[in-house]
CSV table of C-alpha atoms in Angstrom, one decimal:
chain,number,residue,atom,x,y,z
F,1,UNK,CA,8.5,3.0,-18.8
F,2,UNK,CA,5.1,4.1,-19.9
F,3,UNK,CA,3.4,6.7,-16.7
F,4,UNK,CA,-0.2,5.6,-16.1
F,5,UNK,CA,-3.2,7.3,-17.4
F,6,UNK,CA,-6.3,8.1,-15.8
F,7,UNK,CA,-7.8,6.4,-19.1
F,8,UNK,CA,-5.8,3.5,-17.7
F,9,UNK,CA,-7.4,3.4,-14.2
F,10,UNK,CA,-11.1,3.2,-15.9
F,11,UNK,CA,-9.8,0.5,-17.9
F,12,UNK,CA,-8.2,-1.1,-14.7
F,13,UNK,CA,-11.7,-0.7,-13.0
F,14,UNK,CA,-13.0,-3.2,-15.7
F,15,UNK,CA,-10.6,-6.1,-14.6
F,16,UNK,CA,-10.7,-5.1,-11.4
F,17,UNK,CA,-14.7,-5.3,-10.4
F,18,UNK,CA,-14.9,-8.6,-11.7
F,19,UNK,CA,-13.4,-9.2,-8.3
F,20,UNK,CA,-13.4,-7.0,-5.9
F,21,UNK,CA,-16.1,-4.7,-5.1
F,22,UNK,CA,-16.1,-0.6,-4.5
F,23,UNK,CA,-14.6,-0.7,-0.8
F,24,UNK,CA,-16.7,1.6,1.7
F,25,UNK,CA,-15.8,4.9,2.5
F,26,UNK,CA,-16.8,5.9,5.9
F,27,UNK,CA,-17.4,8.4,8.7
F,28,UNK,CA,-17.0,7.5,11.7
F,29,UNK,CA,-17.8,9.8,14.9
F,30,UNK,CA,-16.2,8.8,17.5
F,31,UNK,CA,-12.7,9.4,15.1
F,32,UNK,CA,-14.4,12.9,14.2
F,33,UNK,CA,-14.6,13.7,17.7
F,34,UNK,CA,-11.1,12.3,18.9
F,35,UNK,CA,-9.3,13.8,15.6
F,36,UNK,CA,-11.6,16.7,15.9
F,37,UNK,CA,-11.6,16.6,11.9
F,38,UNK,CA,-14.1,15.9,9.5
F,39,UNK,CA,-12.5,12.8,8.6
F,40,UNK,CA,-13.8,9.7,6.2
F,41,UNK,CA,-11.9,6.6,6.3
F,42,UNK,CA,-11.3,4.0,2.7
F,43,UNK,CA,-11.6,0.3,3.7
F,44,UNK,CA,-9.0,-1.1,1.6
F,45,UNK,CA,-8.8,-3.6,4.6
F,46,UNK,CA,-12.1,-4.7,3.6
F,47,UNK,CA,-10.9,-6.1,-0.2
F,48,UNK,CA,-10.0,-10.1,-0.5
F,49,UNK,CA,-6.7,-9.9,0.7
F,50,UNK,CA,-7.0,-7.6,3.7
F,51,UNK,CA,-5.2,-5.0,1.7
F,52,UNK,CA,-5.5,-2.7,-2.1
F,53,UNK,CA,-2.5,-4.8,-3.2
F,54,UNK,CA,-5.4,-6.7,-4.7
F,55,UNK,CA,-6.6,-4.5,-7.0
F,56,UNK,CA,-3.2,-3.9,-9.1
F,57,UNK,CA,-2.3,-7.5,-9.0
F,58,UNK,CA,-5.7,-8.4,-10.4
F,59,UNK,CA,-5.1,-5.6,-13.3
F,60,UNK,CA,-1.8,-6.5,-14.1
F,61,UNK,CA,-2.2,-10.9,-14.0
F,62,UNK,CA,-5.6,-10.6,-16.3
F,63,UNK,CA,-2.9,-8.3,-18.8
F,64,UNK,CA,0.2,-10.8,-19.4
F,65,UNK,CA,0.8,-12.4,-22.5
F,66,UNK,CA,0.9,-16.3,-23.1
F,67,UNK,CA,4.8,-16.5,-22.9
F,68,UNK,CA,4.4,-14.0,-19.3
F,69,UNK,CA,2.2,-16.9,-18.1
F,70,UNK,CA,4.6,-19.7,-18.1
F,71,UNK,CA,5.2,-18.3,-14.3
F,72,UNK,CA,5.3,-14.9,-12.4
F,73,UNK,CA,8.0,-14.4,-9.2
F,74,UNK,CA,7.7,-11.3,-7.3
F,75,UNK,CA,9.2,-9.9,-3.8
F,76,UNK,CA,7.1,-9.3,-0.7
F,77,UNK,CA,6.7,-9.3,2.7
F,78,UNK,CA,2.7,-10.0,2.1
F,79,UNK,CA,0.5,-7.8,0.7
F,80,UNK,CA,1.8,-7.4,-2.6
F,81,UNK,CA,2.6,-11.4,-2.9
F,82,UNK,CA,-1.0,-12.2,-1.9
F,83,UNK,CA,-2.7,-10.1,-4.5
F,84,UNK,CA,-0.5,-11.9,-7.3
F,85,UNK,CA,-1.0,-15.0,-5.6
F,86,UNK,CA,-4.7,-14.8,-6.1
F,87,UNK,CA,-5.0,-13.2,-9.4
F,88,UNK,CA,-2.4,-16.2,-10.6
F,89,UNK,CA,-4.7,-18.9,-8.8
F,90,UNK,CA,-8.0,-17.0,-10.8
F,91,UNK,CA,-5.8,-16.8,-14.1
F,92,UNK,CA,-4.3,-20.3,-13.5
F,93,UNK,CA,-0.4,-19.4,-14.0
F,94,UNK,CA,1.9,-20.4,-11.0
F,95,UNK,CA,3.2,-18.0,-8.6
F,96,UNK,CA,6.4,-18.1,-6.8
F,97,UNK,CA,6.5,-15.6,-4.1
F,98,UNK,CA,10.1,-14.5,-2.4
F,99,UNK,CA,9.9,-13.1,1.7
F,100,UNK,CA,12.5,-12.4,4.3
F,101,UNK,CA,13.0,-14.6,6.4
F,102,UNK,CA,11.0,-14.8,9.7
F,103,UNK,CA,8.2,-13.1,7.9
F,104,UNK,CA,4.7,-12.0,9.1
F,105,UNK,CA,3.5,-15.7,9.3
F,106,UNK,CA,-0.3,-15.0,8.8
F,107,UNK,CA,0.6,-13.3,5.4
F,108,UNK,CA,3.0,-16.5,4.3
F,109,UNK,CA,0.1,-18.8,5.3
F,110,UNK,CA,-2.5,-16.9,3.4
F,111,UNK,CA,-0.1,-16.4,0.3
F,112,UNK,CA,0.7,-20.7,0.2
F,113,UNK,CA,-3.4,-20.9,0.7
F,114,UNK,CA,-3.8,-18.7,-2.2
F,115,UNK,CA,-1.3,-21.7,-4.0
F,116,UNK,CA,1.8,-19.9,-4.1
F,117,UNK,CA,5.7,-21.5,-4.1
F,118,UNK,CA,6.7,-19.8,-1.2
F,119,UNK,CA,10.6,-19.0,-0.7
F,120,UNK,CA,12.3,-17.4,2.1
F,121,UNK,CA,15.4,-15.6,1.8
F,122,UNK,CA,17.4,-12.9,3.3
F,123,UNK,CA,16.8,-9.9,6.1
F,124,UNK,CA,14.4,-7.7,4.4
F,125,UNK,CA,12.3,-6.8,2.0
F,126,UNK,CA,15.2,-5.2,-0.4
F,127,UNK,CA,17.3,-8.4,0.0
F,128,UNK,CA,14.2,-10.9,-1.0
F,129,UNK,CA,13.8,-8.2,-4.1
F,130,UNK,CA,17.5,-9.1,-5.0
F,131,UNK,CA,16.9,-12.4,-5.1
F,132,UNK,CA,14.1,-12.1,-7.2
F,133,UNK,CA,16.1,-10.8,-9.7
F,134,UNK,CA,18.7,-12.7,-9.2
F,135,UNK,CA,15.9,-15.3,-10.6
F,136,UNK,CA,14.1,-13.5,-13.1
F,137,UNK,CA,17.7,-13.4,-15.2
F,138,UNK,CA,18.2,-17.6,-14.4
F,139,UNK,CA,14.5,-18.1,-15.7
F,140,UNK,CA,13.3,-15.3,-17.6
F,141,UNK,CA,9.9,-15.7,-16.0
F,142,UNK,CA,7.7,-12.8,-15.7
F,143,UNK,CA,9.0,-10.6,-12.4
F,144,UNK,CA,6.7,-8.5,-11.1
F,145,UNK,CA,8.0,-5.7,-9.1
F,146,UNK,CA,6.0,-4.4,-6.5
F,147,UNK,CA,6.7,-0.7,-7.7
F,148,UNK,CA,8.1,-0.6,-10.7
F,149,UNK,CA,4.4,-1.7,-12.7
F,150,UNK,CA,2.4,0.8,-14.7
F,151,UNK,CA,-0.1,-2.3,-14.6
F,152,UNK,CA,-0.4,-2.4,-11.1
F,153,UNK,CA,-0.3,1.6,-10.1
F,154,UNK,CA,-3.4,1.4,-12.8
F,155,UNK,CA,-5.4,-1.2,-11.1
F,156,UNK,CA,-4.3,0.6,-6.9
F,157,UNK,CA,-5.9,3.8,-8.3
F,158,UNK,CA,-9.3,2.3,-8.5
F,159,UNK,CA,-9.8,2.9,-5.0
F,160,UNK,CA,-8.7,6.8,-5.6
F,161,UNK,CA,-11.3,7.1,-8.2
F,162,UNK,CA,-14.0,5.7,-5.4
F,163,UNK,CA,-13.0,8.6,-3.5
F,164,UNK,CA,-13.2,11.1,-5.6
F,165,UNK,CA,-16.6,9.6,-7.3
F,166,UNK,CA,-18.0,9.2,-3.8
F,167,UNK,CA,-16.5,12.5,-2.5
F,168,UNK,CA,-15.9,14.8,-4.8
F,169,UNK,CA,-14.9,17.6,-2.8
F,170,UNK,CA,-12.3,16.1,-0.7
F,171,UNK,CA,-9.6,19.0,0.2
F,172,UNK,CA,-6.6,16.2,1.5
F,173,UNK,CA,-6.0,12.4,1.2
F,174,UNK,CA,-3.2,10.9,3.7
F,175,UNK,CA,-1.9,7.8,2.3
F,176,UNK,CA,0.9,5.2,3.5
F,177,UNK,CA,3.9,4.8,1.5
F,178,UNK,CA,5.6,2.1,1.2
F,179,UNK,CA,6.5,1.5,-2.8
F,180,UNK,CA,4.5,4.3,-3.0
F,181,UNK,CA,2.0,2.7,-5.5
F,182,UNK,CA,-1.3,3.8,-3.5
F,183,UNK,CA,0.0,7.6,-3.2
F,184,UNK,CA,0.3,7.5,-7.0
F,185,UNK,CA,-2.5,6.3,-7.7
F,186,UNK,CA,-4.2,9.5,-5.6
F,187,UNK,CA,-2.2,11.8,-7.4
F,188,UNK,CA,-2.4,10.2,-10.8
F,189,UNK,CA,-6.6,10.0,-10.2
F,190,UNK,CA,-6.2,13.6,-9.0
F,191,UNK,CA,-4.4,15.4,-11.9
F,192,UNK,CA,-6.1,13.6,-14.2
F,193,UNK,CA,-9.8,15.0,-13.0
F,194,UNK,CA,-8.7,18.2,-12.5
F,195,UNK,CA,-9.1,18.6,-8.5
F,196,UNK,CA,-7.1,20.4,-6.0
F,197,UNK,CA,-7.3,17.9,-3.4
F,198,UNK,CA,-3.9,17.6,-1.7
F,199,UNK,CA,-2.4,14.2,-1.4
F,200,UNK,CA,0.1,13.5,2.1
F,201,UNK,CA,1.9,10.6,1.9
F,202,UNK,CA,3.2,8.8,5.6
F,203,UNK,CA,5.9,6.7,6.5
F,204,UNK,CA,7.5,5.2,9.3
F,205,UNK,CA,10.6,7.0,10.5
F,206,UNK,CA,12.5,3.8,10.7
F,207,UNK,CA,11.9,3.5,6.9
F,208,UNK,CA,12.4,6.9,5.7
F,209,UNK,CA,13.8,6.4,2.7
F,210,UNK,CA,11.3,8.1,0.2
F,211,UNK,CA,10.4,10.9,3.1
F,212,UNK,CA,14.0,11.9,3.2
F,213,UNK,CA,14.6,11.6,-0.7
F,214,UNK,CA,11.4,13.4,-1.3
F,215,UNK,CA,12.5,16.5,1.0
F,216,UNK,CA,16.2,16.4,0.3
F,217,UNK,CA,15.8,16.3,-3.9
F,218,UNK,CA,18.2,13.3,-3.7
F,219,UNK,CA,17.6,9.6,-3.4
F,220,UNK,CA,18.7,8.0,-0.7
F,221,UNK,CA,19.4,4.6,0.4
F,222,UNK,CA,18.5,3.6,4.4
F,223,UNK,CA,20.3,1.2,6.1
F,224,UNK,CA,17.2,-0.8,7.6
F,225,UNK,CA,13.4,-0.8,7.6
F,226,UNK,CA,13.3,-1.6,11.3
F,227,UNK,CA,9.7,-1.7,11.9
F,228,UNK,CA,6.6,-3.7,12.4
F,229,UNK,CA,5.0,-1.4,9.8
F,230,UNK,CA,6.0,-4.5,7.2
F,231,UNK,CA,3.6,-2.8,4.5
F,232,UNK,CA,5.8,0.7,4.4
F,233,UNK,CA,9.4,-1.5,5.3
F,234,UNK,CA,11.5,-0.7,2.3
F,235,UNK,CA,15.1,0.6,2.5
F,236,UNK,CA,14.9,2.4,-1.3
F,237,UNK,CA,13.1,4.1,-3.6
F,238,UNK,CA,11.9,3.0,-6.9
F,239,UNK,CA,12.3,4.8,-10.4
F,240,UNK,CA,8.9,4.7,-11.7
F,241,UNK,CA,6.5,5.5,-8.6
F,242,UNK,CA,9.3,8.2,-7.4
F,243,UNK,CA,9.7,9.9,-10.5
F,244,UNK,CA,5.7,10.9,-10.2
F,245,UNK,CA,5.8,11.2,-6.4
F,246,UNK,CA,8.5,13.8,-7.2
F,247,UNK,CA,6.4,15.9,-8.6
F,248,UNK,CA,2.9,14.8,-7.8
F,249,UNK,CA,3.2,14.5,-4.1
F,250,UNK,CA,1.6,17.4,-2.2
F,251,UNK,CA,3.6,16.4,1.2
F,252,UNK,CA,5.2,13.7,3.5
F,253,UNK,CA,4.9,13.3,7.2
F,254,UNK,CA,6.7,10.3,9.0
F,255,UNK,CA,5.5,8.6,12.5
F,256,UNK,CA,7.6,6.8,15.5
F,257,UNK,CA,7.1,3.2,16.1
F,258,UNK,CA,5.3,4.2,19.0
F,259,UNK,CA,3.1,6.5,17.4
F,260,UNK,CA,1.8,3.5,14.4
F,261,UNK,CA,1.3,0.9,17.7
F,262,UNK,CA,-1.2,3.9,18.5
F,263,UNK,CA,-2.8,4.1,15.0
F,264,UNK,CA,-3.4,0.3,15.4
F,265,UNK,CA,-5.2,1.2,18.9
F,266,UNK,CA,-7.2,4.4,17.6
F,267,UNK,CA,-8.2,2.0,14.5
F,268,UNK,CA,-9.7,-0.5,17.4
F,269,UNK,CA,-11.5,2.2,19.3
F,270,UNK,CA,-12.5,4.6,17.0
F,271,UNK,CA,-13.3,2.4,13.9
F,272,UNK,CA,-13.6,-1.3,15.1
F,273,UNK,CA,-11.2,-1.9,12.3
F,274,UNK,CA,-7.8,-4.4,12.6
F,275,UNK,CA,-5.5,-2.6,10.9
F,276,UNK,CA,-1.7,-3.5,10.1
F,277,UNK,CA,0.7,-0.5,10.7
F,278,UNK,CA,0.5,0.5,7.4
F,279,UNK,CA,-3.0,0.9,7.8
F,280,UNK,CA,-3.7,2.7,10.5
F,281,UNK,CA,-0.7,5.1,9.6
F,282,UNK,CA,-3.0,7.7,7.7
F,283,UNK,CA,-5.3,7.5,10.8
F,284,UNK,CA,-2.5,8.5,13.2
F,285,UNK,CA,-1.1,10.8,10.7
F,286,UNK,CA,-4.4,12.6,10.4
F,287,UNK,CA,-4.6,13.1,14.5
F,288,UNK,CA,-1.0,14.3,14.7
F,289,UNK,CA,-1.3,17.1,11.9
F,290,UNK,CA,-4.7,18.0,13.1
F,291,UNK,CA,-3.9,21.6,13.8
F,292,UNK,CA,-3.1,21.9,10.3
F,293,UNK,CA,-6.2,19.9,8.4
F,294,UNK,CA,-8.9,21.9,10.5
F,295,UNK,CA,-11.6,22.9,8.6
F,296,UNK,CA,-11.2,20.6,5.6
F,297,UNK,CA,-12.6,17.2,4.4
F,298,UNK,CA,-10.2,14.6,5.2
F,299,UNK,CA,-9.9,10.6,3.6
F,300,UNK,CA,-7.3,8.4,5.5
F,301,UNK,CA,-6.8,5.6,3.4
F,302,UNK,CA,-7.1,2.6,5.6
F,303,UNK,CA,-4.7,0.3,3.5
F,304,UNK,CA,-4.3,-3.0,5.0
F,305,UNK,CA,-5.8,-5.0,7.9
F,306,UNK,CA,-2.8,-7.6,7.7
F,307,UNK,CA,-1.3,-7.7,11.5
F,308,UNK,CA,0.1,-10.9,13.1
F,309,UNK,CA,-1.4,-12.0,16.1
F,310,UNK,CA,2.0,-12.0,18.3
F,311,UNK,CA,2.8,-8.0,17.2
F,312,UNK,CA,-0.8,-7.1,17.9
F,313,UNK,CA,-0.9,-8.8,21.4
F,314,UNK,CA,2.4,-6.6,22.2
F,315,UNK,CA,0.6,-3.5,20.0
F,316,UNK,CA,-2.2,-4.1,22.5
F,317,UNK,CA,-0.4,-4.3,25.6
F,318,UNK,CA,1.1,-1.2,25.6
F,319,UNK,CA,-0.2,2.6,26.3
F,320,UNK,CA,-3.9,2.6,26.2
């Protein structure tokens, strides 16, 4: 499997701004003064789809071939799903989208709004992903994993390029992992300009698998993702984006359950931003490691703004 290319993100970044515009990067004070950081936040919650999923489905859809277009199926538990959803409703080649069931049911309604066949099968993430494939070797349509995709780690390091375009001296990024897509697209825009930014990844403790693989040397398998952080719920890690997170990867910090229902809240308060868990992780991140980013230029990459209503009325109800 081919690694992406900086060369390949510019090329992405011409598929990519046909639809979806340079996201803002911002400053907020009142997060400056609560973090007590010099701290800029990247809107990807701001895109089409309420998340940068967008940007490597729309990269990776406008690249298949005329036999890939009979059909794509893919995994997801949102995100990912509605960004091939609507670059397969733009590109006109139908989409059949795989989700555990009892899903975030705001993402399955806005991935059958985008026209997608919507299936729902198994507990998590990593079962719905087995059934994909399960699929892609009865039909032989075009599977897109939500990983595994030079294509799409292209077209998610758009944003990365923003942020170095916009701020070139940025000393750290903090960045969700889920698939790890978005952190490899930092590090992949990173390297391939020459910077010595440092890039953090955060993930849920729950769903530790690539924090624990990424410390230990060894991949590892977790039992479950139980969290409401859907965006980072995965129980495994995935060849391609691990093999240059293994390397690439400056760090990895992980965050309670508790701790993510307060990222959603600092989000509210300090940014006016709805953001999912996955979202406001690198916010929270950013305020727990504070003693150790003081002093330096700080981008928390805002990822998603997908939350139910039902887990933000609890997320809202608790600690203030």
């Amino acid at each position: 499997m081919l690694l992406p290319t900086l060369d390949d993100v510019y090329a992405a970044g011409e598929r990519v701004h046909r639809v979806v515009r340079p996201t803002p990067l911002m400053r907020h004070p009142v997060l400056c003064a609560e973090t007590g950081l010099e701290i800029f936040v990247k809107h990807e919650n701001h895109n089409p789809t309420g998340s940068f999923k967008v940007r490597g489905g729309l990269n990776l859809v406008a690249s298949l071939t005329a036999d890939e277009r009979r059909g794509v199926l893919a995994a997801t538990t949102g995100n990912h799903g509605q960004s091939i959803a609507l670059a397969c409703q733009r590109e006109g080649i139908p989409c059949t989208l795989v989700v555990p069931t009892g899903n975030n049911p705001d993402k399955n309604a806005a991935m059958r709004a985008l026209g997608a066949n919507l299936i729902e099968f198994g507990h998590d993430y990593d079962e719905a992903r087995e059934r994909v494939e399960q699929m892609h070797k009865e039909t032989g349509l075009r599977y897109v994993h939500s990983a595994n995709e030079p294509m799409l780690i292209a077209g998610v390091a758009t944003y990365a390029l923003e942020i170095f375009n916009e701020l070139p001296d940025v000393d750290v990024i903090l960045v969700p992992i889920g698939g790890g897509t978005g952190a490899c697209g930092c590090a992949i825009v990173r390297s391939g300009l020459g910077r010595a930014t440092k890039i953090i990844g955060v993930q849920t403790e729950r769903a530790d698998a690539f924090a624990r693989s990424w410390h230990g040397g060894v991949r590892v398998t977790g039992n479950k993702a139980d969290t409401f952080a859907d965006g980072m719920a995965t129980r495994v890690t995935f060849d391609l984006t691990f093999g240059i997170l293994a390397t690439e990867l400056d760090d990895v910090v992980t965050l309670s359950e508790a701790e993510l229902a307060e990222g959603v809240r600092l989000a509210i308060r300090t940014t006016h931003n709805l953001a999912e868990g996955a979202g406001a992780a690198s916010l929270m991140a950013a305020k727990k490691m504070r003693d150790a980013l003081q002093g330096k230029k700080v981008v928390s990459v805002m990822t998603g703004g997908n939350i139910d209503t039902e887990t933000l009325r609890k997320i809202l109800q608790g600690p203030s």
